[in-house]
Backbone as CSV, one residue per row, in Angstrom:
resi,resn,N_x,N_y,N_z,CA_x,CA_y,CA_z,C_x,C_y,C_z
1,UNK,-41.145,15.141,10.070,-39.709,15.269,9.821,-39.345,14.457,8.572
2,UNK,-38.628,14.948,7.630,-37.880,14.423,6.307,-37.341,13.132,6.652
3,UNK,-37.224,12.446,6.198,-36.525,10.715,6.594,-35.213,11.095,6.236
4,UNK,-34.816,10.706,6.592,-33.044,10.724,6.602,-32.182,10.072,5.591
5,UNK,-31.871,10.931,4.365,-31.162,10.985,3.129,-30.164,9.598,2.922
6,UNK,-29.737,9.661,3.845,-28.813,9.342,4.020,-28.829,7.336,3.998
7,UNK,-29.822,7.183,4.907,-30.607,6.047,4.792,-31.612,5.565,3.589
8,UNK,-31.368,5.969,2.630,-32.080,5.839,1.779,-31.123,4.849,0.425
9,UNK,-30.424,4.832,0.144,-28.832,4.239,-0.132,-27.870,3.721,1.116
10,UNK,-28.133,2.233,1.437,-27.429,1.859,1.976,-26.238,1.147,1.006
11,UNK,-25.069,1.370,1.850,-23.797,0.806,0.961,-23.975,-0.957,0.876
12,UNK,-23.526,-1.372,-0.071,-23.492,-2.766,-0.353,-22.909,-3.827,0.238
13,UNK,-23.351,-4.960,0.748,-22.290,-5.904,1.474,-20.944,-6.437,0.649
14,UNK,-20.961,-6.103,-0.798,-19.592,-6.311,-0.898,-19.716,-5.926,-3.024
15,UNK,-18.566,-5.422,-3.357,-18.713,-4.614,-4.421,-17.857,-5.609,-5.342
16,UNK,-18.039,-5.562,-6.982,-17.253,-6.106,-8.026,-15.971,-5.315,-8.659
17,UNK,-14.882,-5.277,-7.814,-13.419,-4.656,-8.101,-13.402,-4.472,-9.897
18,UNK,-14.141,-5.360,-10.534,-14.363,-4.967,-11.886,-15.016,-4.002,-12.426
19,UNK,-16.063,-3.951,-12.277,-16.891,-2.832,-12.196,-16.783,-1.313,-12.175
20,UNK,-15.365,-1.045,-11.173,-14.839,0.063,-11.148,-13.376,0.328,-11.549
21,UNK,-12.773,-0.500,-12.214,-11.595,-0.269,-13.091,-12.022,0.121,-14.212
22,UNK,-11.070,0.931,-14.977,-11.525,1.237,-16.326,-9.878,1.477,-16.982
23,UNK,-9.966,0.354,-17.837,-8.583,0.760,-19.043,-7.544,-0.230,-17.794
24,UNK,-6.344,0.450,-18.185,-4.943,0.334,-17.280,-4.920,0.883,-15.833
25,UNK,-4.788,0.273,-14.847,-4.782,0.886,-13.285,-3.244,1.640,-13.160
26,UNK,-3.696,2.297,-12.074,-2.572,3.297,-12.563,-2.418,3.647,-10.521
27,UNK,-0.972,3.851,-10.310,-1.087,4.633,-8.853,-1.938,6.055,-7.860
28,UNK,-1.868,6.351,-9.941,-2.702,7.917,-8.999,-4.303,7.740,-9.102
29,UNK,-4.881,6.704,-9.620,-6.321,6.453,-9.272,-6.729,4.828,-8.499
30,UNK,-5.914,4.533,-7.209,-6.588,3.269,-6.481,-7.803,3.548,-6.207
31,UNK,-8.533,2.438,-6.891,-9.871,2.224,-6.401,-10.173,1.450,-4.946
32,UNK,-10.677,2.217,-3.928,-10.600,1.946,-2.244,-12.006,1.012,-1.998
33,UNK,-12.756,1.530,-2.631,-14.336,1.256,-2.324,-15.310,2.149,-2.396
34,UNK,-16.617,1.774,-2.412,-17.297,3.202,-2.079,-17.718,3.591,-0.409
35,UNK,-18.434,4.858,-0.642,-18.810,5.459,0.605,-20.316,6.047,0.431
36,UNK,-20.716,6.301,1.191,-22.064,7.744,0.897,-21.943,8.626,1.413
37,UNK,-22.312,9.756,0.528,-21.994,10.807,0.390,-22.633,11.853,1.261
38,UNK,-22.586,12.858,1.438,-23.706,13.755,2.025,-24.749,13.625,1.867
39,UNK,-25.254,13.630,0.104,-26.366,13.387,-0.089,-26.831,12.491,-0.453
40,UNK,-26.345,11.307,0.054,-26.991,10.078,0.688,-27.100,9.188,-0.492
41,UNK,-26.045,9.939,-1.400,-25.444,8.989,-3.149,-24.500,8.178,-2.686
42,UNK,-24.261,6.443,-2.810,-23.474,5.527,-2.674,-22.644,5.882,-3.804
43,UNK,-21.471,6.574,-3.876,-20.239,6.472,-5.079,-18.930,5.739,-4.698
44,UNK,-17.973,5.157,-5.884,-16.565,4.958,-5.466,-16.007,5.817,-5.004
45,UNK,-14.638,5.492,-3.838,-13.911,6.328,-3.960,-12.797,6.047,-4.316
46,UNK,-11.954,6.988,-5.102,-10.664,6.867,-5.766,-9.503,7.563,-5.083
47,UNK,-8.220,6.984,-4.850,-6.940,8.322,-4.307,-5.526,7.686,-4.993
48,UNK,-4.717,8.542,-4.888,-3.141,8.287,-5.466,-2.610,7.700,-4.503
49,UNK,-2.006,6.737,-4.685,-0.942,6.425,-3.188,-0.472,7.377,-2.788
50,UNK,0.607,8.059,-3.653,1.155,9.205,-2.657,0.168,10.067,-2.122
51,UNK,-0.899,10.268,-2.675,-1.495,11.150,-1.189,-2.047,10.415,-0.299
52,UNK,-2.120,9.232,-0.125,-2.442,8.302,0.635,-1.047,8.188,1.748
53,UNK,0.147,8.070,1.285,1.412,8.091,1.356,1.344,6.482,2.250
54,UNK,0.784,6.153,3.439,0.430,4.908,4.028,-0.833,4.716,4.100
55,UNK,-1.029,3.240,4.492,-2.345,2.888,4.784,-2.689,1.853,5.888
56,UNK,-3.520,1.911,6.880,-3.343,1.041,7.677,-4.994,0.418,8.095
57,UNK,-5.258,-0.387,7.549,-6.761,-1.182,7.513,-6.746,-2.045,8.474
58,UNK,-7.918,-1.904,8.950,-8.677,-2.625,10.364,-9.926,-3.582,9.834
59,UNK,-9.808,-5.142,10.971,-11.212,-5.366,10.553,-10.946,-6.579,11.295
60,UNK,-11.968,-6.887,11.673,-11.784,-8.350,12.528,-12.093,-9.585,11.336
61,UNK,-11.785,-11.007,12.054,-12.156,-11.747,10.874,-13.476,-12.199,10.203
62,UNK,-13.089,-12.183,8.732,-14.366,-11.856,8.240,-14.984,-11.106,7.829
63,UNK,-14.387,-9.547,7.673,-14.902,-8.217,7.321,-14.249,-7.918,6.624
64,UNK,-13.796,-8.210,5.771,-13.161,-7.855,4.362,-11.589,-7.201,4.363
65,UNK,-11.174,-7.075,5.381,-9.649,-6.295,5.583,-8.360,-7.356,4.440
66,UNK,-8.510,-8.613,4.571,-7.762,-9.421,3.446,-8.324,-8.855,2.045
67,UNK,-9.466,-9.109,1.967,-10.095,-8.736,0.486,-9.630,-7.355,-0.422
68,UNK,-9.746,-6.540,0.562,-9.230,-5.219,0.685,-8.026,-4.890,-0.350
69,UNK,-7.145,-5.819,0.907,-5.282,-5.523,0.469,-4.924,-6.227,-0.928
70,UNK,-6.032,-7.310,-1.089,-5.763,-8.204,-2.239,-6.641,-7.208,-3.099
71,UNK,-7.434,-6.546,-3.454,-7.747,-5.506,-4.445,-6.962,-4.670,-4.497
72,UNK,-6.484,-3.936,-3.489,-5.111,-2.956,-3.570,-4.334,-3.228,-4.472
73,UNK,-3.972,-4.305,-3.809,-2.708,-5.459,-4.495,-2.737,-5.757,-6.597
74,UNK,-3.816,-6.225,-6.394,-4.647,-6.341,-7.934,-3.892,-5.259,-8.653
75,UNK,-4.385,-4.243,-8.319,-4.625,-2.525,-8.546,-2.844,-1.955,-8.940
76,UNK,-2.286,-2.659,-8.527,-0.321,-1.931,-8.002,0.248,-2.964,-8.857
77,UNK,-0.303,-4.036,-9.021,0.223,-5.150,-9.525,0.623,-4.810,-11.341
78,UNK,-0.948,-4.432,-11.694,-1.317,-4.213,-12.661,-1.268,-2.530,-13.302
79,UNK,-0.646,-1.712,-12.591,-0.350,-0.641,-12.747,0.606,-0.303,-13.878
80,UNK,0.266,0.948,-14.544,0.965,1.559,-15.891,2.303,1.988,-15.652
81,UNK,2.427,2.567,-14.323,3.742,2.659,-13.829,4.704,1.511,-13.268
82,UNK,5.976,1.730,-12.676,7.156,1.304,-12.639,6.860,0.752,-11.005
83,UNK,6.704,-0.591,-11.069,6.474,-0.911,-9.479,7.205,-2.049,-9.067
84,UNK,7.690,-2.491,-8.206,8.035,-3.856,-7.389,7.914,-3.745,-6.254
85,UNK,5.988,-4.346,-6.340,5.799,-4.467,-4.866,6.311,-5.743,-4.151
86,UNK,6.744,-5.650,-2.502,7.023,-6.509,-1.810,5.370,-6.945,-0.873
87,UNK,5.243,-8.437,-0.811,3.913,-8.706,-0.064,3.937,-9.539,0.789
88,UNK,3.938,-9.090,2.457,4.585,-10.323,3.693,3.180,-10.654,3.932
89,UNK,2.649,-11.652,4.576,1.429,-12.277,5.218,2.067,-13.150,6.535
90,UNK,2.087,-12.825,7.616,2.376,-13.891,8.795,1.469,-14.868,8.712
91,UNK,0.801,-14.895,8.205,-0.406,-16.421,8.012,-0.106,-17.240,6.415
92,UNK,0.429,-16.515,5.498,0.817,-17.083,4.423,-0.143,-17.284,3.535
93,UNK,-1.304,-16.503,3.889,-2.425,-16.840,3.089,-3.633,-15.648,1.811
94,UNK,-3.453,-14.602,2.451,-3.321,-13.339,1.968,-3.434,-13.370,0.544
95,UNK,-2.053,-12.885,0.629,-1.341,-12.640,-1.163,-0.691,-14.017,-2.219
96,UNK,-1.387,-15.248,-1.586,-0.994,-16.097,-2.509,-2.052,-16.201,-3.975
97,UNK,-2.642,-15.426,-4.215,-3.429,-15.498,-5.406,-2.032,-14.483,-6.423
98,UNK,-1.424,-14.320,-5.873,0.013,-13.454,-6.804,1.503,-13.898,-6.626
99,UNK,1.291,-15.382,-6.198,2.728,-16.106,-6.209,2.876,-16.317,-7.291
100,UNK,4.185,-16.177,-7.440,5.166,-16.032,-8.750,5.129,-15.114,-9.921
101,UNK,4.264,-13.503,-9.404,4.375,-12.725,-10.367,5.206,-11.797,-10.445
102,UNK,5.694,-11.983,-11.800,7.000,-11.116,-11.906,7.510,-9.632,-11.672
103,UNK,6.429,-8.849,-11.052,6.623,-7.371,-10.725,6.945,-7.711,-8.975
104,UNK,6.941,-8.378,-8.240,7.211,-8.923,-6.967,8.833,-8.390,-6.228
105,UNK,8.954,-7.917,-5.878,10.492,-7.719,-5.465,10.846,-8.670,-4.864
106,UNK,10.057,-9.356,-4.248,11.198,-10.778,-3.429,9.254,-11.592,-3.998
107,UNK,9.771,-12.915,-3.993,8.912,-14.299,-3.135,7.879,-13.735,-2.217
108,UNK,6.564,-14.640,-2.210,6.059,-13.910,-1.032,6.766,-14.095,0.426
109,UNK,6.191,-13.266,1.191,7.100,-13.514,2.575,6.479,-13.988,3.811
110,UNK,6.313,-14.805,4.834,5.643,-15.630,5.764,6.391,-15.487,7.207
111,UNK,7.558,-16.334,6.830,8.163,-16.047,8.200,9.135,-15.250,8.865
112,UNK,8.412,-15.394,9.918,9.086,-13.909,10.705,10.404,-13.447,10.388
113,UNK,11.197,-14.656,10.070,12.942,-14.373,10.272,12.836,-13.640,8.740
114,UNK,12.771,-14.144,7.792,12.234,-13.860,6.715,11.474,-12.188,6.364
115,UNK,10.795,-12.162,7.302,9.812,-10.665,7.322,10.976,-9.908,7.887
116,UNK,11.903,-10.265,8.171,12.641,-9.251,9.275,14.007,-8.913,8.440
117,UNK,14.001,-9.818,7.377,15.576,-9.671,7.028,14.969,-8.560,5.925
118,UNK,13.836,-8.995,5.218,13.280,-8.279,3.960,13.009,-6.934,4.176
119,UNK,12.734,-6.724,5.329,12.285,-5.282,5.996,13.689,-4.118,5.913
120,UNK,14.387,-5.062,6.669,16.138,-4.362,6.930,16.681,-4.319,5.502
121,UNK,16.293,-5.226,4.661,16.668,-4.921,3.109,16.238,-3.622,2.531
122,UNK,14.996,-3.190,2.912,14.281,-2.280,2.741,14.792,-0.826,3.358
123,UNK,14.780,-1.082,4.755,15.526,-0.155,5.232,17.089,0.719,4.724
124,UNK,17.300,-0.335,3.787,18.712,-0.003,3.558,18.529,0.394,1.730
125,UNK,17.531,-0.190,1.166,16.964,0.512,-0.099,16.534,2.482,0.233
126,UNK,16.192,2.517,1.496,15.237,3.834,1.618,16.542,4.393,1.704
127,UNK,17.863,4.381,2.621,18.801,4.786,2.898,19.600,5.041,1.373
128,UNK,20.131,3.511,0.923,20.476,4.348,-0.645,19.731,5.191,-1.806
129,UNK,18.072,5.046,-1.808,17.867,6.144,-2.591,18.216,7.790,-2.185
130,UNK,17.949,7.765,-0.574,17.782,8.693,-0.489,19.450,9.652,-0.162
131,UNK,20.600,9.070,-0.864,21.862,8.982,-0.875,21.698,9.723,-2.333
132,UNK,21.237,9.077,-3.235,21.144,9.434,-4.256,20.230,10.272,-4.765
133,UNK,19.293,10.702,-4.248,18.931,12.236,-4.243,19.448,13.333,-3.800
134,UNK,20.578,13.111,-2.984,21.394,13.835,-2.455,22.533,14.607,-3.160
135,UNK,22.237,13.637,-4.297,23.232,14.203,-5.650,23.366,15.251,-6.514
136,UNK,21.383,15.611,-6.372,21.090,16.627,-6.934,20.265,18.056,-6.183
137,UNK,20.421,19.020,-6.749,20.153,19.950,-5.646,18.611,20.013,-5.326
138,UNK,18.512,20.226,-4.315,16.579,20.118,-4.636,15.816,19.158,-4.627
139,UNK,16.099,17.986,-4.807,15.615,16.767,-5.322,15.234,15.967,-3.952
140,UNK,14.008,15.835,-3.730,13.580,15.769,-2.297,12.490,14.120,-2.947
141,UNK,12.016,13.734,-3.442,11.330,12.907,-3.522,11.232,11.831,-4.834
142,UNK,11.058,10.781,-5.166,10.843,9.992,-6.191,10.804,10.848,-7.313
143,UNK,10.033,11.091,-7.601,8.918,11.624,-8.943,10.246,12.781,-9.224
144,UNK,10.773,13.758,-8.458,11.626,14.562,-8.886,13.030,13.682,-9.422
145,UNK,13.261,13.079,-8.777,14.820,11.966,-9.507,14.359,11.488,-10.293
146,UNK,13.224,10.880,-10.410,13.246,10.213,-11.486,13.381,10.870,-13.041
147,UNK,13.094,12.311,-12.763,12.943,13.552,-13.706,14.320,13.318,-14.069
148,UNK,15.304,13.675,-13.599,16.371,14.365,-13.228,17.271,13.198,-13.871
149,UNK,17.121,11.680,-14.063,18.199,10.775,-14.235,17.427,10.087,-15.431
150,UNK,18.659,9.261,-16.383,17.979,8.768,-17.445,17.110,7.514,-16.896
151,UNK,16.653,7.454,-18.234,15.104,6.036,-18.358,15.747,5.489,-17.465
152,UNK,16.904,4.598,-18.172,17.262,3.509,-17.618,17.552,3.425,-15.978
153,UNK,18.135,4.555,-15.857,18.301,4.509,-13.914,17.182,4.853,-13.081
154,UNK,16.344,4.979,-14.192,14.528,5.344,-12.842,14.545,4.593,-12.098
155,UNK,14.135,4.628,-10.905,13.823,3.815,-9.630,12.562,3.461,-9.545
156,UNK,11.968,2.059,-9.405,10.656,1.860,-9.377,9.867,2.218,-8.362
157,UNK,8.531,2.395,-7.613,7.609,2.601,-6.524,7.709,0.960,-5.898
158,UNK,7.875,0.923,-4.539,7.973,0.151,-3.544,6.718,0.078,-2.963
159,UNK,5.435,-0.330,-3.214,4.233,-0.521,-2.285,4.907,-2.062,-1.276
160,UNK,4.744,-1.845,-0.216,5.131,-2.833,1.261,3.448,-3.249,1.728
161,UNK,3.100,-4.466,0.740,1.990,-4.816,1.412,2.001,-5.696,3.098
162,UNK,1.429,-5.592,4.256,1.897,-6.482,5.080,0.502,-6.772,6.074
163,UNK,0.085,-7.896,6.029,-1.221,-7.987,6.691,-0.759,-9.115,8.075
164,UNK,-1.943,-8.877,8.844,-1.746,-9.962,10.393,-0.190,-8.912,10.288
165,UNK,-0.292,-7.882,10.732,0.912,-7.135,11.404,1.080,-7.566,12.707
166,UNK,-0.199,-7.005,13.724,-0.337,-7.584,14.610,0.241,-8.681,15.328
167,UNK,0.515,-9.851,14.620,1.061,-10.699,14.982,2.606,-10.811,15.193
168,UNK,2.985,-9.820,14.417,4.511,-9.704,14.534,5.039,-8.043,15.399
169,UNK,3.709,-7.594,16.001,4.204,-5.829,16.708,5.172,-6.329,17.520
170,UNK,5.171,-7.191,17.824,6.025,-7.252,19.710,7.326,-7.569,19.533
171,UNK,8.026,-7.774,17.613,9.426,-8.250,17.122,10.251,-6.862,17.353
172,UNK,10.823,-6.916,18.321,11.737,-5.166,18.181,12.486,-4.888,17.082
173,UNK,12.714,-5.949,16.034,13.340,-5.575,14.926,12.747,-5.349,13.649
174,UNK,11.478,-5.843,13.738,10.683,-5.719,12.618,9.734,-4.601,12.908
175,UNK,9.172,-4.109,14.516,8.899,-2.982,14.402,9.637,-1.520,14.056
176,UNK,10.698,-1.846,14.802,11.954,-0.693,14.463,12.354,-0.218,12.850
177,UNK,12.201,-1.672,11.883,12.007,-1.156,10.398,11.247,-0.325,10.251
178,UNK,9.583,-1.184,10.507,8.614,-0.134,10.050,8.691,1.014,10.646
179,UNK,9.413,1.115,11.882,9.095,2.977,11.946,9.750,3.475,10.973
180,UNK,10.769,3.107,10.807,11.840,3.845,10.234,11.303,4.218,8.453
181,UNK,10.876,3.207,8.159,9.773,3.267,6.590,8.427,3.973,6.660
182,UNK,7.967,4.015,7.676,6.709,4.761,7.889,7.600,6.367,7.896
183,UNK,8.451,7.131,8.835,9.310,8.261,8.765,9.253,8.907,8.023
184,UNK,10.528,7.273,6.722,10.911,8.114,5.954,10.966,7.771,4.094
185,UNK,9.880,6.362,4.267,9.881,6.001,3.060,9.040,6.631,2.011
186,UNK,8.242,7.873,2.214,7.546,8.044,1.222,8.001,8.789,0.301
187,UNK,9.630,9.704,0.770,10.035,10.452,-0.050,10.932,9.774,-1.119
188,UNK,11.330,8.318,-0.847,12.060,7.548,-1.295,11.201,6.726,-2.255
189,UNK,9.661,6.525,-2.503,8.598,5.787,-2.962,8.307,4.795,-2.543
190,UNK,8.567,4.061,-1.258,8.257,3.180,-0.472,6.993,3.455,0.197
191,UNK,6.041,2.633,-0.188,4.155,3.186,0.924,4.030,1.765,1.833
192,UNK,3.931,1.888,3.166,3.203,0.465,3.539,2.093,0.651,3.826
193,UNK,1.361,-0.514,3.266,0.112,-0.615,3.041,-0.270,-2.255,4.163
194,UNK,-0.363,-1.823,5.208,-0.807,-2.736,6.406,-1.713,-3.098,6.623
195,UNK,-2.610,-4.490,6.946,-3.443,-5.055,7.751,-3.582,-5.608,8.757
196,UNK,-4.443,-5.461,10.053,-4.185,-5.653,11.147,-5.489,-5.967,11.769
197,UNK,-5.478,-6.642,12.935,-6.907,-6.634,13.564,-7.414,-5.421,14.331
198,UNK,-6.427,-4.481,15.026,-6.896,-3.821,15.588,-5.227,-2.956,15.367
199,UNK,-5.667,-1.085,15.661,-4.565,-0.593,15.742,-4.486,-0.202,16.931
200,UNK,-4.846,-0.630,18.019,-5.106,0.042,19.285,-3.516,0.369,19.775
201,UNK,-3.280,1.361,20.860,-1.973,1.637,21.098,-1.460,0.394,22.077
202,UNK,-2.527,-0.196,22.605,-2.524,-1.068,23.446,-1.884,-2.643,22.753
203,UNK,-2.201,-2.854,21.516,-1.725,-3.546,20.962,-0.428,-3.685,19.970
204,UNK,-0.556,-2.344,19.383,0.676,-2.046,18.716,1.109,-0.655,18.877
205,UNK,2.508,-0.658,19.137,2.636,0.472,19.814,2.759,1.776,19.256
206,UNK,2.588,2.742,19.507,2.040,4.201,18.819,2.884,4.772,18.060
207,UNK,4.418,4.716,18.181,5.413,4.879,17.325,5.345,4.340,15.823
C-alpha cells in the first residue's frame, strides 16, 4: 500500500507571520495560517474578512489561540483600508503589544463594566449606520455606501477583536450585544473576531 501523502508534510509547530505578508496588508487577503492540502502540500491560507464575515477561535492554553488574534490583529491594524478596530481582553493581556495605536477606536478594553458599555456603543454604531443606508435605495451593505457618499463621509470597517470571551458568556448584557452584532453587524462592517477556550453550547450559549 502507497504511504499516505498526506503524512509526508507535516504542518509546522509554529510559522513566521513575516514570511507570508507581502507589500501592504489589506482586508481582502488575511493571512490565517497554513493547512495541507489534498495532496499532502503544506500551503498558506489566505481569506477577506467579509467572507469570513466572523470568526470564532478555539484552543486551550498554550495552543496558539492568543497568537492567532494578535496576527489577525497585526494584519487589520496595518491594513490599506479604512479601519478602527476595537480590542477587549478580560485578562488584559492579549492585545497589549498595540496599546496606544492610533487606528484603535477606544483604549484597550479589560473590564467587564467597560466591555459592556463599549459593546452597547457598538450596538448603537450598527443601528446608526444602518439608518443611514436607509437613505439610499438599494444600499444594503458597507462597501455599497461607501460608493454612494463622498470621501469624506466614508465609514471605516469595525473589526471587534475579543478574546477569554468565555469568561464574560454568563453577562446578559454583554452577551445580548454580541448577538445582536453577530445578526447584524456585517452589513454595517462590524466583524467579531473572538477567542475562547471552548465554544461548547454548554458553555456559551448557542444564540
Amino acid at each position: 500500500r502507497a504511504p499516505d501523502v498526506a503524512l509526508q508534510h507535516p504542518l509546522p509547530d509554529h510559522v513566521e507571520l513575516v514570511n507570508y505578508l507581502y507589500g501592504i496588508p489589506s482586508l481582502r487577503r488575511l493571512f490565517l495560517g497554513v493547512g495541507r492540502f489534498p495532496e499532502g502540500e503544506v500551503k498558506p491560507i489566505y481569506a477577506s474578512l467579509e467572507r469570513l464575515v466572523h470568526i470564532a477561535c478555539a484552543g486551550s492554553s498554550g495552543f496558539g489561540k492568543s497568537s492567532f488574534l494578535v496576527a489577525v490583529g497585526h494584519q487589520i491594524l496595518q491594513a490599506r483600508e479604512q479601519v478602527t478596530p476595537v480590542m477587549m481582553d478580560t485578562q488584559g493581556i492579549t492585545f497589549t503589544p498595540f496599546e496606544g495605536n492610533p487606528r484603535l477606536c477606544y483604549p484597550l478594553v479589560s473590564s467587564e463594566t467597560d466591555i459592556e458599555l463599549v459593546l452597547g456603543e457598538l450596538v448603537g454604531e450598527m443601528t446608526r449606520r444602518a439608518s443611514l443606508f436607509s437613505q439610499f435605495r438599494g444600499c444594503a451593505k458597507l462597501t455599497q455606501y461607501n460608493e454612494l457618499v463622498a470621501p469624506e463621509e466614508r465609514l471605516p470597517v469595525i473589526p471587534i477583536f475579543f478574546d477569554e470571551f468565555g469568561l464574560v458568556s454568563d453577562n446578559k448584557a454583554i452577551s445580548a450585544h454580541i448577538k445582536k452584532l453577530v445578526q447584524g453587524g456585517r452589513k454595517c462592517g462590524l466583524y467579531l473576531i473572538a477567542g475562547a477556550q471552548t465554544w461548547l453550547a454548554s458553555d456559551i450559549s448557542t444564540a
